[in-house]
mmCIF file of C-alpha atoms in Angstrom:
data_model
loop_
_atom_site.group_PDB
_atom_site.id
_atom_site.type_symbol
_atom_site.label_atom_id
_atom_site.label_comp_id
_atom_site.label_asym_id
_atom_site.label_seq_id
_atom_site.Cartn_x
_atom_site.Cartn_y
_atom_site.Cartn_z
ATOM 1 C CA MET A 30 -50.885 56.571 -20.817
ATOM 2 C CA LYS A 31 -47.215 55.755 -20.332
ATOM 3 C CA ASN A 32 -46.718 55.564 -24.106
ATOM 4 C CA GLU A 33 -48.522 58.887 -24.566
ATOM 5 C CA ASN A 34 -46.278 60.493 -21.966
ATOM 6 C CA LEU A 35 -43.228 59.122 -23.709
ATOM 7 C CA ILE A 36 -44.437 60.545 -27.021
ATOM 8 C CA VAL A 37 -45.032 63.951 -25.422
ATOM 9 C CA LEU A 38 -41.578 63.896 -23.830
ATOM 10 C CA PHE A 39 -39.986 62.871 -27.127
ATOM 11 C CA VAL A 40 -41.739 65.656 -29.051
ATOM 12 C CA ALA A 41 -40.700 68.139 -26.347
ATOM 13 C CA PHE A 42 -37.115 66.902 -26.632
ATOM 14 C CA LEU A 43 -37.128 67.415 -30.404
ATOM 15 C CA PHE A 44 -38.597 70.889 -29.956
ATOM 16 C CA CYS A 45 -35.941 71.851 -27.403
ATOM 17 C CA ALA A 46 -33.222 70.401 -29.633
ATOM 18 C CA SER A 47 -34.470 72.503 -32.532
ATOM 19 C CA LEU A 48 -34.390 75.596 -30.325
ATOM 20 C CA ALA A 49 -30.804 74.774 -29.359
ATOM 21 C CA PHE A 50 -29.790 74.981 -32.999
ATOM 22 C CA ALA A 51 -32.039 77.909 -33.925
ATOM 23 C CA GLY A 52 -30.387 81.263 -33.382
ATOM 24 C CA ASP A 53 -27.233 79.662 -31.982
ATOM 25 C CA VAL A 54 -24.950 82.435 -33.281
ATOM 26 C CA VAL A 55 -24.382 85.750 -31.464
ATOM 27 C CA ALA A 56 -22.269 88.278 -33.377
ATOM 28 C CA PRO A 57 -19.518 90.441 -31.823
ATOM 29 C CA GLN A 58 -20.561 93.660 -30.171
ATOM 30 C CA GLY A 59 -18.894 96.947 -30.995
ATOM 31 C CA SER A 60 -17.813 99.054 -33.938
ATOM 32 C CA VAL A 61 -15.604 98.021 -36.826
ATOM 33 C CA ARG A 62 -11.952 98.753 -36.068
ATOM 34 C CA SER A 63 -8.459 98.076 -37.403
ATOM 35 C CA VAL A 64 -6.759 94.898 -36.188
ATOM 36 C CA SER A 65 -4.080 95.296 -33.521
ATOM 37 C CA VAL A 66 -0.969 93.608 -32.158
ATOM 38 C CA ASP A 67 -3.114 92.316 -29.270
ATOM 39 C CA ASP A 68 -5.321 90.532 -31.814
ATOM 40 C CA PHE A 69 -2.241 88.971 -33.444
ATOM 41 C CA MET A 70 -0.641 87.714 -30.238
ATOM 42 C CA PRO A 71 -1.654 84.243 -28.936
ATOM 43 C CA HIS A 72 -4.870 84.274 -26.907
ATOM 44 C CA ASN A 73 -4.944 82.620 -23.494
ATOM 45 C CA ASN A 74 -7.895 80.408 -22.643
ATOM 46 C CA SER A 75 -8.385 77.669 -20.075
ATOM 47 C CA ALA A 76 -10.675 75.521 -22.252
ATOM 48 C CA LYS A 77 -9.153 72.058 -22.648
ATOM 49 C CA GLU A 78 -9.682 71.938 -26.411
ATOM 50 C CA PHE A 79 -8.836 75.588 -27.070
ATOM 51 C CA ASN A 80 -7.097 75.945 -30.439
ATOM 52 C CA GLU A 81 -5.746 78.844 -32.462
ATOM 53 C CA THR A 82 -4.510 79.104 -36.044
ATOM 54 C CA TRP A 83 -2.642 81.706 -38.084
ATOM 55 C CA SER A 84 -3.316 80.975 -41.768
ATOM 56 C CA TYR A 85 -1.596 82.260 -44.915
ATOM 57 C CA GLN A 86 -2.459 81.784 -48.562
ATOM 58 C CA PHE A 87 0.261 82.820 -51.031
ATOM 59 C CA VAL A 88 -0.511 83.031 -54.758
ATOM 60 C CA PHE A 89 2.708 83.649 -56.663
ATOM 61 C CA ASP A 90 2.957 85.182 -60.130
ATOM 62 C CA ASN A 91 4.759 82.082 -61.484
ATOM 63 C CA GLY A 92 1.704 79.885 -60.805
ATOM 64 C CA THR A 93 3.004 78.298 -57.589
ATOM 65 C CA ARG A 94 0.981 78.548 -54.385
ATOM 66 C CA ALA A 95 1.883 78.034 -50.757
ATOM 67 C CA PHE A 96 -0.457 77.443 -47.833
ATOM 68 C CA ILE A 97 0.831 77.790 -44.270
ATOM 69 C CA ASN A 98 -0.860 77.173 -40.928
ATOM 70 C CA TYR A 99 0.722 77.797 -37.550
ATOM 71 C CA SER A 100 -1.483 76.366 -34.784
ATOM 72 C CA THR A 101 -1.830 75.620 -31.124
ATOM 73 C CA LEU A 102 -4.217 72.717 -30.625
ATOM 74 C CA HIS A 103 -5.285 69.901 -28.339
ATOM 75 C CA ILE A 104 -4.533 66.453 -29.762
ATOM 76 C CA PRO A 105 -6.470 63.661 -28.004
ATOM 77 C CA GLY A 106 -4.074 61.367 -26.182
ATOM 78 C CA SER A 107 -1.152 63.774 -26.668
ATOM 79 C CA GLY A 108 -2.351 67.009 -25.104
ATOM 80 C CA LYS A 109 -1.419 70.554 -26.116
ATOM 81 C CA LYS A 110 0.801 70.895 -29.177
ATOM 82 C CA VAL A 111 2.162 73.527 -31.511
ATOM 83 C CA ALA A 112 1.682 72.483 -35.129
ATOM 84 C CA CYS A 113 3.248 73.898 -38.282
ATOM 85 C CA ASP A 114 2.245 72.782 -41.763
ATOM 86 C CA MET A 115 2.860 73.958 -45.315
ATOM 87 C CA SER A 116 1.792 72.858 -48.784
ATOM 88 C CA PHE A 117 3.400 73.810 -52.077
ATOM 89 C CA TRP A 118 1.064 73.486 -55.048
ATOM 90 C CA ASN A 119 2.503 73.535 -58.573
ATOM 91 C CA PHE A 120 6.104 73.804 -57.389
ATOM 92 C CA LYS A 121 7.639 72.964 -60.771
ATOM 93 C CA SER A 122 4.409 71.056 -61.582
ATOM 94 C CA LYS A 123 4.409 69.047 -58.336
ATOM 95 C CA THR A 124 2.728 69.270 -54.914
ATOM 96 C CA TYR A 125 4.576 68.824 -51.620
ATOM 97 C CA THR A 126 3.224 68.894 -48.068
ATOM 98 C CA VAL A 127 4.931 68.854 -44.679
ATOM 99 C CA GLY A 128 3.632 68.976 -41.122
ATOM 100 C CA ARG A 129 5.497 69.142 -37.803
ATOM 101 C CA GLN A 130 4.402 69.365 -34.181
ATOM 102 C CA TYR A 131 6.184 70.421 -31.006
ATOM 103 C CA PRO A 132 5.598 70.925 -27.269
ATOM 104 C CA PRO A 133 3.740 74.193 -26.533
ATOM 105 C CA GLU A 134 6.752 75.791 -24.830
ATOM 106 C CA ARG A 135 8.524 75.957 -28.217
ATOM 107 C CA LEU A 136 6.256 78.872 -29.185
ATOM 108 C CA LYS A 137 7.610 82.234 -28.036
ATOM 109 C CA ALA A 138 5.562 85.402 -28.498
ATOM 110 C CA ASP A 139 7.069 88.868 -28.055
ATOM 111 C CA LYS A 140 4.520 91.681 -28.089
ATOM 112 C CA ALA A 141 7.158 94.437 -28.186
ATOM 113 C CA SER A 142 8.435 93.275 -31.575
ATOM 114 C CA ALA A 143 5.092 91.730 -32.604
ATOM 115 C CA THR A 144 6.876 88.459 -33.360
ATOM 116 C CA ILE A 145 5.847 84.836 -32.871
ATOM 117 C CA ASP A 146 8.741 82.370 -33.048
ATOM 118 C CA ILE A 147 8.500 78.582 -32.995
ATOM 119 C CA LYS A 148 11.794 76.830 -32.339
ATOM 120 C CA GLY A 149 13.688 79.348 -34.452
ATOM 121 C CA GLU A 150 12.505 77.490 -37.561
ATOM 122 C CA TYR A 151 9.092 79.099 -38.018
ATOM 123 C CA LYS A 152 8.434 82.812 -37.592
ATOM 124 C CA MET A 153 5.846 85.518 -38.039
ATOM 125 C CA GLU A 154 7.759 88.770 -37.621
ATOM 126 C CA HIS A 155 6.286 92.256 -37.118
ATOM 127 C CA LYS A 156 2.641 93.230 -36.978
ATOM 128 C CA PRO A 157 0.715 91.883 -39.992
ATOM 129 C CA GLY A 158 0.861 94.498 -42.719
ATOM 130 C CA LYS A 159 3.686 96.085 -44.692
ATOM 131 C CA ASP A 160 7.086 94.533 -43.725
ATOM 132 C CA HIS A 161 5.422 91.491 -42.087
ATOM 133 C CA ARG A 162 7.736 88.491 -42.646
ATOM 134 C CA VAL A 163 6.742 84.831 -42.802
ATOM 135 C CA TYR A 164 9.466 82.200 -42.364
ATOM 136 C CA PHE A 165 9.041 78.419 -42.556
ATOM 137 C CA THR A 166 11.778 75.809 -42.746
ATOM 138 C CA ALA A 167 11.412 72.065 -42.237
ATOM 139 C CA ASP A 168 13.332 68.896 -43.068
ATOM 140 C CA LYS A 169 10.847 66.031 -43.243
ATOM 141 C CA GLY A 170 10.263 64.126 -46.462
ATOM 142 C CA GLY A 171 12.379 66.785 -48.166
ATOM 143 C CA LYS A 172 13.785 70.178 -47.273
ATOM 144 C CA PHE A 173 11.187 72.966 -47.282
ATOM 145 C CA LEU A 174 11.751 76.714 -47.142
ATOM 146 C CA LEU A 175 9.549 79.779 -47.449
ATOM 147 C CA ASP A 176 10.891 83.233 -46.601
ATOM 148 C CA VAL A 177 8.711 86.098 -47.853
ATOM 149 C CA THR A 178 7.963 89.657 -46.759
ATOM 150 C CA PHE A 179 4.929 91.824 -47.431
ATOM 151 C CA GLU A 180 5.947 94.812 -49.565
ATOM 152 C CA SER A 181 2.464 96.313 -49.214
ATOM 153 C CA ALA A 182 -0.787 95.378 -47.507
ATOM 154 C CA GLU A 183 -4.375 96.520 -47.144
ATOM 155 C CA VAL A 184 -5.317 97.347 -43.555
ATOM 156 C CA GLY A 185 -7.111 94.504 -41.775
ATOM 157 C CA LYS A 186 -10.413 95.146 -40.027
ATOM 158 C CA VAL A 187 -12.518 93.333 -37.438
ATOM 159 C CA PRO A 188 -16.048 93.886 -36.061
ATOM 160 C CA GLY A 189 -15.871 94.776 -32.372
ATOM 161 C CA ASN A 190 -13.863 92.306 -30.342
ATOM 162 C CA GLY A 191 -14.030 89.748 -33.163
ATOM 163 C CA VAL A 192 -15.613 87.076 -30.947
ATOM 164 C CA TRP A 193 -18.777 85.176 -31.874
ATOM 165 C CA LYS A 194 -20.744 83.024 -29.446
ATOM 166 C CA ILE A 195 -21.713 79.735 -31.074
ATOM 167 C CA GLY A 196 -24.010 78.004 -28.601
ATOM 168 C CA LYS A 197 -21.848 77.569 -25.498
ATOM 169 C CA GLU A 198 -18.562 78.014 -27.359
ATOM 170 C CA SER A 199 -16.593 81.069 -28.470
ATOM 171 C CA PHE A 200 -15.014 81.727 -31.854
ATOM 172 C CA GLY A 201 -12.567 84.542 -32.608
ATOM 173 C CA GLN A 202 -11.635 85.745 -36.096
ATOM 174 C CA TYR A 203 -9.336 88.499 -37.358
ATOM 175 C CA VAL A 204 -8.683 89.245 -41.033
ATOM 176 C CA HIS A 205 -5.205 90.724 -40.642
ATOM 177 C CA ILE A 206 -4.227 91.075 -44.310
ATOM 178 C CA PRO A 207 -7.089 90.924 -46.830
ATOM 179 C CA TYR A 208 -4.608 91.601 -49.644
ATOM 180 C CA GLY A 209 -0.879 92.278 -49.819
ATOM 181 C CA ARG A 210 1.957 92.021 -52.301
ATOM 182 C CA VAL A 211 4.848 89.800 -51.224
ATOM 183 C CA ALA A 212 8.359 88.972 -52.400
ATOM 184 C CA GLY A 213 10.972 86.475 -51.264
ATOM 185 C CA LYS A 214 12.021 82.897 -51.948
ATOM 186 C CA ILE A 215 10.716 79.363 -51.650
ATOM 187 C CA ALA A 216 12.625 76.103 -51.909
ATOM 188 C CA TYR A 217 12.202 72.354 -51.998
ATOM 189 C CA ASN A 218 15.403 70.343 -51.584
ATOM 190 C CA GLU A 219 18.002 71.997 -53.814
ATOM 191 C CA ASP A 220 15.523 73.980 -55.938
ATOM 192 C CA THR A 221 15.214 77.597 -54.829
ATOM 193 C CA ILE A 222 12.869 80.011 -56.593
ATOM 194 C CA ALA A 223 12.602 83.782 -56.206
ATOM 195 C CA VAL A 224 8.904 84.658 -55.991
ATOM 196 C CA LYS A 225 6.544 87.604 -56.100
ATOM 197 C CA GLY A 226 2.776 87.525 -55.723
ATOM 198 C CA TYR A 227 -0.133 88.322 -53.457
ATOM 199 C CA ALA A 228 -1.196 86.868 -50.113
ATOM 200 C CA TYR A 229 -4.078 86.695 -47.650
ATOM 201 C CA MET A 230 -3.737 86.145 -43.889
ATOM 202 C CA ASP A 231 -6.231 85.574 -41.081
ATOM 203 C CA GLN A 232 -6.291 84.201 -37.548
ATOM 204 C CA THR A 233 -8.963 82.206 -35.737
ATOM 205 C CA TRP A 234 -9.385 80.687 -32.301
ATOM 206 C CA GLN A 235 -12.028 78.427 -30.782
ATOM 207 C CA THR A 236 -12.838 77.027 -27.349
ATOM 208 C CA ALA A 237 -13.644 73.598 -28.825
ATOM 209 C CA GLN A 238 -12.502 71.458 -31.730
ATOM 210 C CA ALA A 239 -13.253 73.274 -34.986
ATOM 211 C CA ILE A 240 -15.763 70.675 -36.145
ATOM 212 C CA ASP A 241 -17.743 71.167 -32.910
ATOM 213 C CA VAL A 242 -18.096 74.870 -33.687
ATOM 214 C CA ALA A 243 -18.585 74.901 -37.473
ATOM 215 C CA ALA A 244 -19.871 72.400 -39.998
ATOM 216 C CA ARG A 245 -17.885 74.110 -42.790
ATOM 217 C CA SER A 246 -15.596 77.093 -43.172
ATOM 218 C CA VAL A 247 -14.963 78.945 -46.439
ATOM 219 C CA ASN A 248 -12.107 81.397 -46.750
ATOM 220 C CA PHE A 249 -11.437 83.340 -49.926
ATOM 221 C CA SER A 250 -9.288 86.136 -51.295
ATOM 222 C CA THR A 251 -9.166 88.218 -54.457
ATOM 223 C CA SER A 252 -6.293 88.619 -56.889
ATOM 224 C CA ALA A 253 -6.606 92.419 -56.970
ATOM 225 C CA ARG A 254 -6.994 95.382 -54.621
ATOM 226 C CA SER A 255 -10.249 96.663 -56.087
ATOM 227 C CA PRO A 256 -12.881 95.475 -56.132
ATOM 228 C CA LEU A 257 -11.712 93.207 -53.333
ATOM 229 C CA PHE A 258 -13.391 90.387 -51.433
ATOM 230 C CA ALA A 259 -11.409 88.568 -48.744
ATOM 231 C CA GLY A 260 -12.322 86.816 -45.516
ATOM 232 C CA ARG A 261 -13.689 83.699 -43.870
ATOM 233 C CA VAL A 262 -17.326 82.701 -43.486
ATOM 234 C CA SER A 263 -18.283 79.596 -41.516
ATOM 235 C CA ILE A 264 -21.535 77.716 -40.983
ATOM 236 C CA SER A 265 -22.616 76.613 -37.517
ATOM 237 C CA LYS A 266 -23.875 73.081 -36.860
ATOM 238 C CA GLY A 267 -27.342 74.648 -36.847
ATOM 239 C CA GLY A 268 -26.864 76.012 -40.374
ATOM 240 C CA GLU A 269 -26.256 79.696 -39.505
ATOM 241 C CA PRO A 270 -23.463 81.646 -41.223
ATOM 242 C CA PHE A 271 -20.956 83.590 -39.129
ATOM 243 C CA GLY A 272 -17.567 85.232 -39.553
ATOM 244 C CA TYR A 273 -16.991 88.053 -42.028
ATOM 245 C CA ALA A 274 -15.247 89.276 -45.147
ATOM 246 C CA LEU A 275 -13.837 92.621 -46.229
ATOM 247 C CA TYR A 276 -15.056 94.353 -49.376
ATOM 248 C CA LYS A 277 -13.242 97.248 -51.020
ATOM 249 C CA ASP A 278 -14.160 99.355 -54.028
ATOM 250 C CA GLU A 279 -13.582 102.975 -55.027
ATOM 251 C CA SER A 280 -15.593 104.144 -51.981
ATOM 252 C CA GLY A 281 -13.355 102.355 -49.475
ATOM 253 C CA ILE A 282 -13.343 99.198 -47.365
ATOM 254 C CA LYS A 283 -16.359 97.683 -45.593
ATOM 255 C CA VAL A 284 -16.997 94.704 -43.337
ATOM 256 C CA ALA A 285 -19.307 92.212 -45.046
ATOM 257 C CA SER A 286 -21.274 90.146 -42.508
ATOM 258 C CA PRO A 287 -23.024 87.112 -44.009
ATOM 259 C CA LYS A 288 -26.789 87.054 -44.300
ATOM 260 C CA ALA A 289 -27.146 83.802 -46.253
ATOM 261 C CA ILE A 290 -25.102 81.301 -48.255
ATOM 262 C CA LYS A 291 -26.523 79.482 -51.271
ATOM 263 C CA ASP A 292 -25.229 76.260 -52.822
ATOM 264 C CA GLY A 293 -26.757 76.578 -56.268
ATOM 265 C CA ASN A 294 -30.372 77.561 -55.571
ATOM 266 C CA ASP A 295 -30.532 76.007 -52.092
ATOM 267 C CA ASN A 296 -29.495 77.310 -48.694
ATOM 268 C CA TYR A 297 -26.110 75.840 -47.837
ATOM 269 C CA ASN A 298 -26.153 74.092 -44.446
ATOM 270 C CA GLY A 299 -22.528 72.941 -44.597
ATOM 271 C CA LYS A 300 -23.297 69.273 -43.969
ATOM 272 C CA LYS A 301 -21.444 68.306 -47.156
ATOM 273 C CA PHE A 302 -18.850 69.906 -49.373
ATOM 274 C CA ALA A 303 -20.462 72.249 -51.876
ATOM 275 C CA LYS A 304 -20.293 71.060 -55.498
ATOM 276 C CA SER A 305 -21.635 73.948 -57.564
ATOM 277 C CA ASP A 306 -21.911 77.743 -57.268
ATOM 278 C CA LEU A 307 -21.607 79.307 -53.823
ATOM 279 C CA THR A 308 -23.349 82.650 -53.369
ATOM 280 C CA PHE A 309 -22.737 84.862 -50.338
ATOM 281 C CA GLU A 310 -25.365 87.460 -49.493
ATOM 282 C CA TRP A 311 -24.502 90.200 -47.000
ATOM 283 C CA GLN A 312 -26.393 92.031 -44.279
ATOM 284 C CA ASP A 313 -25.241 95.360 -45.742
ATOM 285 C CA ALA A 314 -27.353 95.735 -48.891
ATOM 286 C CA SER A 315 -24.802 98.127 -50.399
ATOM 287 C CA ILE A 316 -22.275 95.279 -50.696
ATOM 288 C CA PRO A 317 -22.897 93.139 -53.799
ATOM 289 C CA ALA A 318 -23.446 89.399 -53.426
ATOM 290 C CA LEU A 319 -20.375 87.287 -54.154
ATOM 291 C CA LYS A 320 -20.731 84.204 -56.344
ATOM 292 C CA PHE A 321 -18.111 81.701 -57.495
ATOM 293 C CA ASN A 322 -18.006 78.059 -58.566
ATOM 294 C CA VAL A 323 -16.409 75.412 -56.316
ATOM 295 C CA ALA A 324 -16.949 72.334 -58.494
ATOM 296 C CA LYS A 325 -13.286 72.082 -59.521
ATOM 297 C CA THR A 326 -10.529 71.756 -56.908
ATOM 298 C CA LEU A 327 -6.826 72.313 -57.423
ATOM 299 C CA GLN A 328 -5.782 70.555 -54.214
ATOM 300 C CA LYS A 329 -7.174 68.429 -51.407
ATOM 301 C CA ALA A 330 -5.197 68.400 -48.160
ATOM 302 C CA SER A 331 -5.838 66.816 -44.766
ATOM 303 C CA LEU A 332 -5.637 68.219 -41.247
ATOM 304 C CA LEU A 333 -3.911 64.953 -40.315
ATOM 305 C CA ASP A 334 -0.852 66.180 -42.245
ATOM 306 C CA LYS A 335 0.073 68.216 -39.155
ATOM 307 C CA VAL A 336 -0.400 65.332 -36.684
ATOM 308 C CA ASP A 337 2.558 63.015 -36.010
ATOM 309 C CA GLY A 338 2.122 59.303 -35.301
ATOM 310 C CA TRP A 339 -0.514 56.731 -36.294
ATOM 311 C CA ILE A 340 -2.121 56.583 -32.832
ATOM 312 C CA ALA A 341 -2.395 60.380 -32.583
ATOM 313 C CA LYS A 342 -3.847 60.566 -36.104
ATOM 314 C CA LYS A 343 -6.443 57.924 -35.219
ATOM 315 C CA ALA A 344 -7.409 59.677 -31.970
ATOM 316 C CA PHE A 345 -7.638 63.068 -33.677
ATOM 317 C CA LYS A 346 -9.799 61.624 -36.455
ATOM 318 C CA ILE A 347 -12.186 60.079 -33.922
ATOM 319 C CA ALA A 348 -12.391 63.335 -31.917
ATOM 320 C CA ALA A 349 -13.130 65.329 -35.083
ATOM 321 C CA GLY A 350 -15.830 62.907 -36.221
ATOM 322 C CA GLY A 351 -13.843 62.048 -39.342
ATOM 323 C CA GLU A 352 -10.978 63.304 -41.458
ATOM 324 C CA VAL A 353 -10.906 67.094 -41.817
ATOM 325 C CA LEU A 354 -10.095 68.127 -45.396
ATOM 326 C CA PHE A 355 -9.146 71.365 -47.146
ATOM 327 C CA TYR A 356 -10.577 71.724 -50.670
ATOM 328 C CA ARG A 357 -8.703 74.508 -52.498
ATOM 329 C CA GLY A 358 -9.381 76.106 -55.860
ATOM 330 C CA ARG A 359 -9.583 79.219 -58.047
ATOM 331 C CA SER A 360 -12.675 80.522 -59.850
ATOM 332 C CA ASP A 361 -14.061 83.584 -61.584
ATOM 333 C CA GLY A 362 -15.851 85.754 -59.033
ATOM 334 C CA SER A 363 -19.058 87.624 -59.761
ATOM 335 C CA HIS A 364 -17.214 90.883 -58.958
ATOM 336 C CA GLY A 365 -15.040 90.464 -62.062
ATOM 337 C CA LYS A 366 -11.860 89.189 -60.362
ATOM 338 C CA LYS A 367 -10.359 85.775 -59.683
ATOM 339 C CA ILE A 368 -11.275 84.231 -56.330
ATOM 340 C CA ASP A 369 -8.879 81.887 -54.535
ATOM 341 C CA TRP A 370 -10.861 79.793 -52.077
ATOM 342 C CA CYS A 371 -10.647 76.977 -49.548
ATOM 343 C CA ILE A 372 -13.510 74.945 -48.043
ATOM 344 C CA THR A 373 -12.706 73.164 -44.770
ATOM 345 C CA GLY A 374 -14.757 70.421 -43.115
ATOM 346 C CA VAL A 375 -15.097 66.731 -42.317
ATOM 347 C CA LYS A 376 -14.872 64.417 -45.310
ATOM 348 C CA ASP A 377 -18.330 63.491 -46.703
#
């Protein structure tokens, strides 16, 4: 009888566990709206592992790319930090990466000017959109510089308050610039290059470590204004898609909320990096499915690039359940334009 009771309890436990992962995503409430300065400013939250990231993807006409992340995050054993990292890909045929971290008080946010300044060496000036400036300078393993300004930008949108409930945690996402043309300069050591190109920018925050909220995250942007696909779609630990993208054609711009993600012919649960075609199907049937191949990567980068010190790297890796990688590439999209994409998650 004792064994039978144990079996019943075990089956009940499995059933409850399955319920915990079924329907674990609750979408934001409210109408679609334009993003605001309040969305862009740092969000205050008392959760110990609260983290927030402002992400940029620059695709320059000369073939060079730059990826920038400004973050506030909790590093196990070190506490709250401000992290700044940048990667140059194909900078005169080479790749360079730098990451720095600072005490949280180094980040200064001024709502009146819509500017976030970190130590005077990293800046996001003016509300994201036309005239938004991104500045990054660092001297670590080489001298890095990026100073570019948006000459034009599509208006960012967000559904409701932009906050999803993922189980007990909260996840915020704002696509500030789905597409914009930029101009400025980049440099590594004594080489300075004038650049023009396009860029994508979004912002996310979470009340727990990213890997505790999402198994994988896929962000993507299009090399043209129309038709346009740009956004970030993540997959919960229970296999449910969340987040959103923006779609624009001759009829205007729409929010595309994910209905399903396919890896080849199978539902993509995010437990491993995808290796074939990813297909995104949307809840709005008027928005065409988006399909692109992710088999070939241009760059693999690590979240540990922004963490200083061997002990801190080890602690962060343990807390994340492994090394968090960024797989970046470019593919032909099913909408007839090039798609620049990045898949983020723990190394297989």
